[in-house]
Short mmCIF file of C-alpha atoms in Angstrom, two decimals:
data_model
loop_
_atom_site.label_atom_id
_atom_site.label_comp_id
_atom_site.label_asym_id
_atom_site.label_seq_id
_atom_site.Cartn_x
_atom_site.Cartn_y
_atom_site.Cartn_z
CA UNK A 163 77.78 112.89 17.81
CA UNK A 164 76.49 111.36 21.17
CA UNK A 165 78.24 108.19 20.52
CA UNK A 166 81.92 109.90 19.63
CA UNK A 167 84.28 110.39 22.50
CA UNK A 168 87.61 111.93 21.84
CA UNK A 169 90.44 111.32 24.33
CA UNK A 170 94.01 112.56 24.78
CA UNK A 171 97.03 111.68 26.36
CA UNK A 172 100.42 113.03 25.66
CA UNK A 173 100.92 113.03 21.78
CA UNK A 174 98.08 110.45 21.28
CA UNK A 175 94.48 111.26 20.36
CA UNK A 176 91.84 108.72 20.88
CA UNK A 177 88.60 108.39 18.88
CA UNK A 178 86.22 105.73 20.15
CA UNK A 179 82.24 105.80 20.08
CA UNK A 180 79.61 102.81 18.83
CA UNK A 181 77.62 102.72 15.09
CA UNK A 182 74.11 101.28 16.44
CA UNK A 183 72.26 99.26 13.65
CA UNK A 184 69.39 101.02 12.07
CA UNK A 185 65.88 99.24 13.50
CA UNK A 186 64.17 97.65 10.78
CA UNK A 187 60.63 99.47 9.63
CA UNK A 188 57.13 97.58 9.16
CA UNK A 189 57.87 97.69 5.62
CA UNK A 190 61.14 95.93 5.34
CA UNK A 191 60.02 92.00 4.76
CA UNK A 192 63.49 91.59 2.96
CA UNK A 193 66.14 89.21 5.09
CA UNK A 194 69.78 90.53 4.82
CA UNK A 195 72.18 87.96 3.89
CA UNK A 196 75.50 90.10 4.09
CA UNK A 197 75.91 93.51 5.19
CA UNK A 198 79.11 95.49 4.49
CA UNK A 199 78.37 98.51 6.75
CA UNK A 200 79.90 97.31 10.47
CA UNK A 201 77.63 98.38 13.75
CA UNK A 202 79.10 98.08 17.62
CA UNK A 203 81.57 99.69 19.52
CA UNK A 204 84.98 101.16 17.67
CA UNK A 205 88.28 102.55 18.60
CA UNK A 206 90.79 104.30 17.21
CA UNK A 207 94.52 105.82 18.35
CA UNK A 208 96.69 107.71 16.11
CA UNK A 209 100.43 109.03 17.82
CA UNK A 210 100.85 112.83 16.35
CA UNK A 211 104.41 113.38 15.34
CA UNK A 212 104.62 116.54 17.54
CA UNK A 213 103.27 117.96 20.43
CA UNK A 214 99.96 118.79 20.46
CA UNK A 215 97.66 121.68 22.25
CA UNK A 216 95.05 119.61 23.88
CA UNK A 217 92.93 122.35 24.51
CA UNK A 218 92.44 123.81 21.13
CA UNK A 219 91.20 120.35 19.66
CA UNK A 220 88.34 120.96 17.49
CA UNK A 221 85.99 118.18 16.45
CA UNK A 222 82.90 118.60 13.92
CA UNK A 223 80.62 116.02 12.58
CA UNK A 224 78.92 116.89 9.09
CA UNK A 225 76.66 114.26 7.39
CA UNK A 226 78.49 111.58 8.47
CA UNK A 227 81.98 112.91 7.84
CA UNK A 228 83.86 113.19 11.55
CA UNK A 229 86.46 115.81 11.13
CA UNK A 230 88.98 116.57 13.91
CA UNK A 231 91.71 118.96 13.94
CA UNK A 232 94.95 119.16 16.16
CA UNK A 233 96.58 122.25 16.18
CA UNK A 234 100.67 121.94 17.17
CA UNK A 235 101.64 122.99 20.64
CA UNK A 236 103.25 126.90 20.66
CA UNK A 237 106.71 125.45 21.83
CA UNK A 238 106.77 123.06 18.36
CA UNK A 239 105.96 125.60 15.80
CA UNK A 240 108.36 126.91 14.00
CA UNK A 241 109.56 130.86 14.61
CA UNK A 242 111.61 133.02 13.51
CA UNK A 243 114.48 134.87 15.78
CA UNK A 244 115.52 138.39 15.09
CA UNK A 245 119.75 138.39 14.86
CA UNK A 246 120.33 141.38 16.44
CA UNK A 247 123.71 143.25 15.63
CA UNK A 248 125.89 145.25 18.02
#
């Protein structure tokens, strides 16, 4: 979680951070040929189709699993007005 940073601007939220490589233990005498699992920095933008409140942005991090939600700014949800008759 110390390696995540989240980032916003306008409708776009940022996720960037860096996998380190696990260090090898005493024990491992085996030489890696090809490793599918990528290590170093990353970054990611994805452009929300609405407006987004910036300050309700929740991120959690469970076993691996980064989940962040973006709740819709007040002014973009939808609501219902009252027809009033006179």
């Amino acid at each position: 979680a110390d390696e995540l940073n989240i980032e916003t601007e306008g409708n776009t939220v940022k996720i960037s951070g860096e996998l380190i490589a696990p260090a090898p233990t005493a024990d491992e005498k085996v030489q890696t040929l090809r490793s599918e699992i990528g290590f170093g920095k990353f970054s990611r933008a994805f452009e929300m189709p609405e407006e987004i409140d910036a300050d309700k942005i929740d991120a959690n991090l469970d076993n691996g699993v980064l989940t962040v939600r973006v709740p819709k700014a007040e002014a973009v949800k939808p609501r219902t007005i009252k027809v009033q008759a006179k």
